[in-house]
XYZ file of N, CA and C in Angstrom:
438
model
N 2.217 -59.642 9.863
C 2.810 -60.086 11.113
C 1.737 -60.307 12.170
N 0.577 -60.644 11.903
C -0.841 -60.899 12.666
C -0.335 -61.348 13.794
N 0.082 -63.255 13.238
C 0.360 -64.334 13.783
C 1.908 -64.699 14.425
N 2.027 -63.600 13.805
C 3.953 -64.079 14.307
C 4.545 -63.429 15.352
N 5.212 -64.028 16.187
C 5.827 -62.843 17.046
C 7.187 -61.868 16.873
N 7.078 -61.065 17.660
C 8.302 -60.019 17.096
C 9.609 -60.888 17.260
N 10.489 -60.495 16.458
C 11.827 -60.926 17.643
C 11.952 -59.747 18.595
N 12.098 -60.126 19.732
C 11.936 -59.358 20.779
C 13.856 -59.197 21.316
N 14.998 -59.497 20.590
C 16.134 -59.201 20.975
C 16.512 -58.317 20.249
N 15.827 -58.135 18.590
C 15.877 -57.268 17.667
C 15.137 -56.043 18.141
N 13.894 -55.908 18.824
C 13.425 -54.850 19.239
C 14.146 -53.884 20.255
N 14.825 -55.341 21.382
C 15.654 -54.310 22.023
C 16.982 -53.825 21.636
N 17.455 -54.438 20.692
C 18.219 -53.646 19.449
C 18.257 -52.443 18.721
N 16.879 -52.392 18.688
C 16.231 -51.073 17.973
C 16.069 -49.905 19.120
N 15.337 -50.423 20.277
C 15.070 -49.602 21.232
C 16.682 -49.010 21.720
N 17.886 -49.996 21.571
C 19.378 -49.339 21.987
C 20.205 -48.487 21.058
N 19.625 -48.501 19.860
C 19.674 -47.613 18.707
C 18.841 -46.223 18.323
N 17.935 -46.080 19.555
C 17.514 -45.224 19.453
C 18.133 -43.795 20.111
N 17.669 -42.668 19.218
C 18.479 -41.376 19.319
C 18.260 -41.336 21.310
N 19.097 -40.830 22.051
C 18.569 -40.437 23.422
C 17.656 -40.121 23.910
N 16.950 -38.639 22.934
C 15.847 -38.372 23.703
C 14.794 -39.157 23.447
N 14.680 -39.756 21.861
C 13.531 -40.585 22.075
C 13.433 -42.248 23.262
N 14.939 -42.663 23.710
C 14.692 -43.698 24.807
C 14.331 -42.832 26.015
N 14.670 -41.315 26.003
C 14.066 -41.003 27.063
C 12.472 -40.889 27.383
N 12.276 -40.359 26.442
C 10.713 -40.637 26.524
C 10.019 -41.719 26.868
N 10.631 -42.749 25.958
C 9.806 -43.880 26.542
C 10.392 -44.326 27.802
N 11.191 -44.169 28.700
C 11.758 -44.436 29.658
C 10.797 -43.828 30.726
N 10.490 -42.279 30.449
C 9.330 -41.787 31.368
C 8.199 -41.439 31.044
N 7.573 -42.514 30.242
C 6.269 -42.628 29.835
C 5.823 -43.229 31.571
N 4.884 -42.670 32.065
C 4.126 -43.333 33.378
C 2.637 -44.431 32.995
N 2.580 -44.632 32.367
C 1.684 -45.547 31.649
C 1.355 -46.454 30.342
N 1.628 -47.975 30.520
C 1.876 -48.608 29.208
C 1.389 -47.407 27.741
N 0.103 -46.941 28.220
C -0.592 -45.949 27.276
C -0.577 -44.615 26.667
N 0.871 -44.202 27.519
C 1.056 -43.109 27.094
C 1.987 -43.600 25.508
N 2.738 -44.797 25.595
C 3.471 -44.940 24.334
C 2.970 -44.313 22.870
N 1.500 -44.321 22.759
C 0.723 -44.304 21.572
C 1.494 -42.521 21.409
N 1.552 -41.558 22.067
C 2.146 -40.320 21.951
C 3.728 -39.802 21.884
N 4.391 -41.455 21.663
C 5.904 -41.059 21.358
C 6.522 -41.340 20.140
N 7.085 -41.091 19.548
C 7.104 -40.730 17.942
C 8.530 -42.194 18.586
N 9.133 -42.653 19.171
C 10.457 -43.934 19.245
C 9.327 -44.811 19.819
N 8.595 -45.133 20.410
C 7.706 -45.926 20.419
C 7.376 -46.646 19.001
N 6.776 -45.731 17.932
C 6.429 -46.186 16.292
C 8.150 -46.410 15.885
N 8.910 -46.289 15.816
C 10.226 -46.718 15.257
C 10.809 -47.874 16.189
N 10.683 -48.266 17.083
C 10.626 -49.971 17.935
C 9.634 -50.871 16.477
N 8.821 -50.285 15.898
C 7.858 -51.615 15.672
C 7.585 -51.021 14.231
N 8.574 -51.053 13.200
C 8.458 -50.682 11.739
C 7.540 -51.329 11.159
N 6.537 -50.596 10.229
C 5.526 -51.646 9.126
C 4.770 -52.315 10.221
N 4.503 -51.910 11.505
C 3.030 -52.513 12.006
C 2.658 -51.330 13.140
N 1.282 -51.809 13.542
C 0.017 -51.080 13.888
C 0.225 -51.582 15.089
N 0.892 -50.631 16.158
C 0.798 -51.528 17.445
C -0.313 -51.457 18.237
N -0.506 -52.381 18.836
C -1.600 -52.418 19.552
C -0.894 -52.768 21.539
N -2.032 -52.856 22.211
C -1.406 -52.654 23.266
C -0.218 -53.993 23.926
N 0.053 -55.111 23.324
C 1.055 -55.745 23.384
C 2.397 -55.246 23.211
N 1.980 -54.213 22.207
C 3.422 -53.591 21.793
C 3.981 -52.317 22.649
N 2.456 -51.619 23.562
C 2.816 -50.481 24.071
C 3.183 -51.441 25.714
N 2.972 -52.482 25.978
C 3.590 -52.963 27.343
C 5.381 -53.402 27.200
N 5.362 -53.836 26.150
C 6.654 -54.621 25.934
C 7.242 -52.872 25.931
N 7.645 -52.322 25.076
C 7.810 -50.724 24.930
C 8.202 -50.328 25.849
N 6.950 -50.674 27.057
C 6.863 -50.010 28.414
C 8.009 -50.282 29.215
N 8.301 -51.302 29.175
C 9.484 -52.586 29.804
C 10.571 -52.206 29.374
N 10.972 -52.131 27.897
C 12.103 -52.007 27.496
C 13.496 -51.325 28.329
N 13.326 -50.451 28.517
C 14.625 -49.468 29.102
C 14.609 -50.139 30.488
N 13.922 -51.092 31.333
C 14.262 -51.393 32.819
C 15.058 -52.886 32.510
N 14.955 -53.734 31.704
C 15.659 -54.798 31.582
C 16.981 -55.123 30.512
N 18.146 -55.429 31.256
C 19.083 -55.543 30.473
C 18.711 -56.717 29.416
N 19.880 -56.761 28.294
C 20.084 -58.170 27.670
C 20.427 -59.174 27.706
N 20.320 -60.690 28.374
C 21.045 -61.359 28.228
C 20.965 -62.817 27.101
N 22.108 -62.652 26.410
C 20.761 -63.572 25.354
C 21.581 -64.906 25.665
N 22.009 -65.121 26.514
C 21.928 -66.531 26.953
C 20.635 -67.474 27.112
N 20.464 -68.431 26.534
C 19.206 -68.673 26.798
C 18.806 -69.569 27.717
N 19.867 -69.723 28.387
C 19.771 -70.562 29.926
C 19.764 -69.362 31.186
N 19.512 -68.210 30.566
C 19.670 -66.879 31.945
C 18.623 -67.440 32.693
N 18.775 -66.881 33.826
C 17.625 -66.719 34.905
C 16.603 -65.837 34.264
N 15.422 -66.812 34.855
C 14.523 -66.008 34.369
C 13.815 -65.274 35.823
N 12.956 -64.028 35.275
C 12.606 -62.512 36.119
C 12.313 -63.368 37.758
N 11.464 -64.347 37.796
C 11.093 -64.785 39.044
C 12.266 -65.045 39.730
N 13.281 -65.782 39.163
C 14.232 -66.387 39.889
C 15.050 -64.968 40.370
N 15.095 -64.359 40.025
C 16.211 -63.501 39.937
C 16.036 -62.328 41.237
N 14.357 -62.481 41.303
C 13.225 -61.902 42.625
C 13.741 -62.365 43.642
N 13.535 -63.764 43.701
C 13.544 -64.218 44.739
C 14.950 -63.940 45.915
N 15.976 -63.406 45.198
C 17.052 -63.194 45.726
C 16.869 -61.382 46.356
N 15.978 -60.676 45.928
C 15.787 -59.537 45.916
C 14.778 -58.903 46.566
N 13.118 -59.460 46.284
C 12.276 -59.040 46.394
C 11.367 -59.694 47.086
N 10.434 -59.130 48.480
C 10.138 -59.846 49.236
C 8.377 -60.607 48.781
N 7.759 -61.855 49.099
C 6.880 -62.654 48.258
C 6.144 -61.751 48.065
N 5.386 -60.578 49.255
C 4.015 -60.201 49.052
C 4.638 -58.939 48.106
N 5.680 -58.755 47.402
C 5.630 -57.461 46.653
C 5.251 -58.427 44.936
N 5.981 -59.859 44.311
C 5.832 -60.756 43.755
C 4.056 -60.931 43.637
N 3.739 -60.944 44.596
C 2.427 -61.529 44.482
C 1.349 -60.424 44.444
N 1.611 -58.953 44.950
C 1.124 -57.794 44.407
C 0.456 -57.886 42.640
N 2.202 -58.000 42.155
C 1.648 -58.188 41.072
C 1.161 -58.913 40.072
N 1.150 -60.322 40.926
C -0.035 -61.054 40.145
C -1.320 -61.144 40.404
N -1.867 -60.524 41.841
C -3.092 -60.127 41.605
C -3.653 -58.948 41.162
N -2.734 -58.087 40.485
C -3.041 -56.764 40.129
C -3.747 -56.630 38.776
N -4.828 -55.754 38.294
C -5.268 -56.005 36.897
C -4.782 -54.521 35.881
N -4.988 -54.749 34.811
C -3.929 -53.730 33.879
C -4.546 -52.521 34.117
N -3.901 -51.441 34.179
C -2.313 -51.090 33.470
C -1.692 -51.160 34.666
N -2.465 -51.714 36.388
C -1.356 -51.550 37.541
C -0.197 -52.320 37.657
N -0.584 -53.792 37.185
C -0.248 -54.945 37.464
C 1.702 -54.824 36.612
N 1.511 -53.977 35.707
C 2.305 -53.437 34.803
C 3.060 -52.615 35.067
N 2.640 -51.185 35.549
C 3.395 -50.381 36.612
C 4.232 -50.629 37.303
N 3.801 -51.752 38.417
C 4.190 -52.558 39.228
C 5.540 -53.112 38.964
N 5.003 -54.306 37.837
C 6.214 -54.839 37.556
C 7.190 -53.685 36.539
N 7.098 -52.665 36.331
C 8.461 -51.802 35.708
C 9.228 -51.454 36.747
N 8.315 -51.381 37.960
C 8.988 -50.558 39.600
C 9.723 -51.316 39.941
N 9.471 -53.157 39.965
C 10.572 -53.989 39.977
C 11.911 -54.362 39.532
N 11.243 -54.319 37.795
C 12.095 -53.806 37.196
C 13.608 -53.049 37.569
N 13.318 -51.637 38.070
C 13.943 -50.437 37.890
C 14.411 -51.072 39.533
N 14.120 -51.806 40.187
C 14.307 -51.703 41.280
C 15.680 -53.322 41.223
N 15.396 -53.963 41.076
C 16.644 -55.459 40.684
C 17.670 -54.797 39.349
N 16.928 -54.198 38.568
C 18.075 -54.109 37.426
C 18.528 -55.481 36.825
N 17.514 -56.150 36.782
C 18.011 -57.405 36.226
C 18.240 -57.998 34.464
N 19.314 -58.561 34.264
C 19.365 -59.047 33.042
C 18.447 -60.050 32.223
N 17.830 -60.103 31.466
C 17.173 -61.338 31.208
C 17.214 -61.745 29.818
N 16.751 -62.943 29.689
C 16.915 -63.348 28.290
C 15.645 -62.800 27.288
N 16.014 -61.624 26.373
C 14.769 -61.116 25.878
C 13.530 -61.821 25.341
N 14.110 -62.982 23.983
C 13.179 -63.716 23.840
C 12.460 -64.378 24.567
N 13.103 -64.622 25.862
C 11.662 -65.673 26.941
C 11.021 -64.400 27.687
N 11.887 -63.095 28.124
C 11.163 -62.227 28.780
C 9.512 -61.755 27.567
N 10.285 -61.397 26.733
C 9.875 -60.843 25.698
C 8.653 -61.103 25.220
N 8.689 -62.579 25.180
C 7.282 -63.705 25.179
C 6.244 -63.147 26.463
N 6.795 -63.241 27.509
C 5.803 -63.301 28.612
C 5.123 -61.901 28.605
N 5.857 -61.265 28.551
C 5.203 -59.605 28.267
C 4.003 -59.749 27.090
N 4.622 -59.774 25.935
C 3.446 -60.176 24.968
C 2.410 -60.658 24.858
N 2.646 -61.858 25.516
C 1.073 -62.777 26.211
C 0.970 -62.970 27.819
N 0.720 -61.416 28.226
C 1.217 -61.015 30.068
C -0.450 -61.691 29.882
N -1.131 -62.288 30.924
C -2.021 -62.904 31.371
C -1.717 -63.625 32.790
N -3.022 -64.131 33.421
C -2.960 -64.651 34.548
C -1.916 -65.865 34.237
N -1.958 -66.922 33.295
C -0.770 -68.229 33.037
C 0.957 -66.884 33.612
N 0.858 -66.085 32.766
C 2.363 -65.254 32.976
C 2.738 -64.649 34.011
N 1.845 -64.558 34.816
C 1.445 -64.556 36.386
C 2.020 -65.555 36.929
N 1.265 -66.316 36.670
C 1.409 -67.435 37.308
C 2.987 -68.144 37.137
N 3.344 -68.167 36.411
C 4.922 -68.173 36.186
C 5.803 -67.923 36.463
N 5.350 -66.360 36.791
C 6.444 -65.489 37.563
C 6.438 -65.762 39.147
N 5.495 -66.169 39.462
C 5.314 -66.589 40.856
C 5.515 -67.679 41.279
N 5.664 -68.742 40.789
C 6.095 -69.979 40.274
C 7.760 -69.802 40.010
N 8.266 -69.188 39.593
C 9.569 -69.131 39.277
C 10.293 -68.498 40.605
N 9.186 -67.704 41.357
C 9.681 -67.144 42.527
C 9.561 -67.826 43.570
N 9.093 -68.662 43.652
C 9.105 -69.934 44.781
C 9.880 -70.956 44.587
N 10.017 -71.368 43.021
C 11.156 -72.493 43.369
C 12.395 -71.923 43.622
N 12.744 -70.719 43.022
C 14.229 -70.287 43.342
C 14.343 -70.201 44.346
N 13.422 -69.618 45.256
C 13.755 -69.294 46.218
C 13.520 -70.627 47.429
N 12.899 -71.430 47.253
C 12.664 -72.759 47.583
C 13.803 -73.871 47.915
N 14.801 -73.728 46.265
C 15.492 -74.727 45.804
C 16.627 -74.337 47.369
N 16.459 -76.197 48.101
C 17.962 -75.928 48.563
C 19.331 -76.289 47.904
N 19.224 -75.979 46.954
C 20.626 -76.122 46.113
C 21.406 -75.113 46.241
C-alpha cells in the first residue's frame, strides 16, 4: 500500500468501531505524535507501518463528523461561517506539529461534517498547496454573494 491511498471513509469506520476507551485515547492524544503509543491508533491502519501521515489523519479523526456526500462543504467553507480570517490563516502559516494542533482546536471548535474522502486526502498530503486551499476555500465562501 506504498502508493495507494487509504480509503479514508473506511478508516473512519474503523475508528467508529472502535472499543471506547481506545477512541478515547486517541481523542486525547495532545500531539499528532503521541499516536505511535496507542495500541487503536495500530488497529485504524491493519497490515501497514504508519508513518506520520497516518498519525495526523488519526489525530483528526474523532473532531470531524461524516458526511459522505460528495458535494458537502468542504472545511474552508464551512469556516468561513464560523471562524474569524486571522484564526484560518494562523494555520496556514503555522509549521508541524502546530499548524495541526491548531487545526484539531478548529475542528473541536465548528464540529463540522465533512466529506471524508476529500477531507481525508488533504490531511494526508497536509502541505503548503493544502494550506493554501483551505484558505482559498475560506475566502470564496465567505466572499460569494450568493
Amino acid at each position: 500500500m506504498i502508493n495507494e491511498l487509504p480509503d479514508f471513509q473506511a478508516v473512519k469506520k474503523r475508528f467508529e468501531a472502535l472499543p471506547n476507551g481506545a477512541r478515547a485515547e486517541i481523542r486525547r492524544a495532545a500531539l499528532p505524535e503521541d499516536m505511535a503509543w496507542l495500541s487503536g491508533f495500530y488497529r485504524l491502519f491493519p497490515g501497514e507501518r504508519p508513518d506520520e501521515r497516518h498519525r495526523r489523519l488519526a489525530f483528526l479523526l474523532p473532531h470531524a463528523k461524516n458526511d459522505p456526500n460528495p458535494k458537502a462543504q468542504s472545511l474552508g467553507s464551512q469556516c468561513s461561517k464560523r471562524i474569524s480570517e486571522n484564526r484560518v490563516l494562523q494555520i496556514a502559516r503555522s509549521d508541524s506539529p502546530l499548524d495541526i494542533v491548531q487545526l484539531r482546536r478548529l475542528l473541536i471548535h465548528i464540529d463540522p461534517a465533512l466529506n471524508w474522502s476529500e477531507f481525508g486526502r488533504m490531511i494526508w498530503f497536509w502541505n503548503d498547496k493544502s494550506k493554501r486551499k483551505l484558505v482559498e476555500d475560506f475566502y470564496i465562501a465567505q466572499l460569494d454573494p450568493s
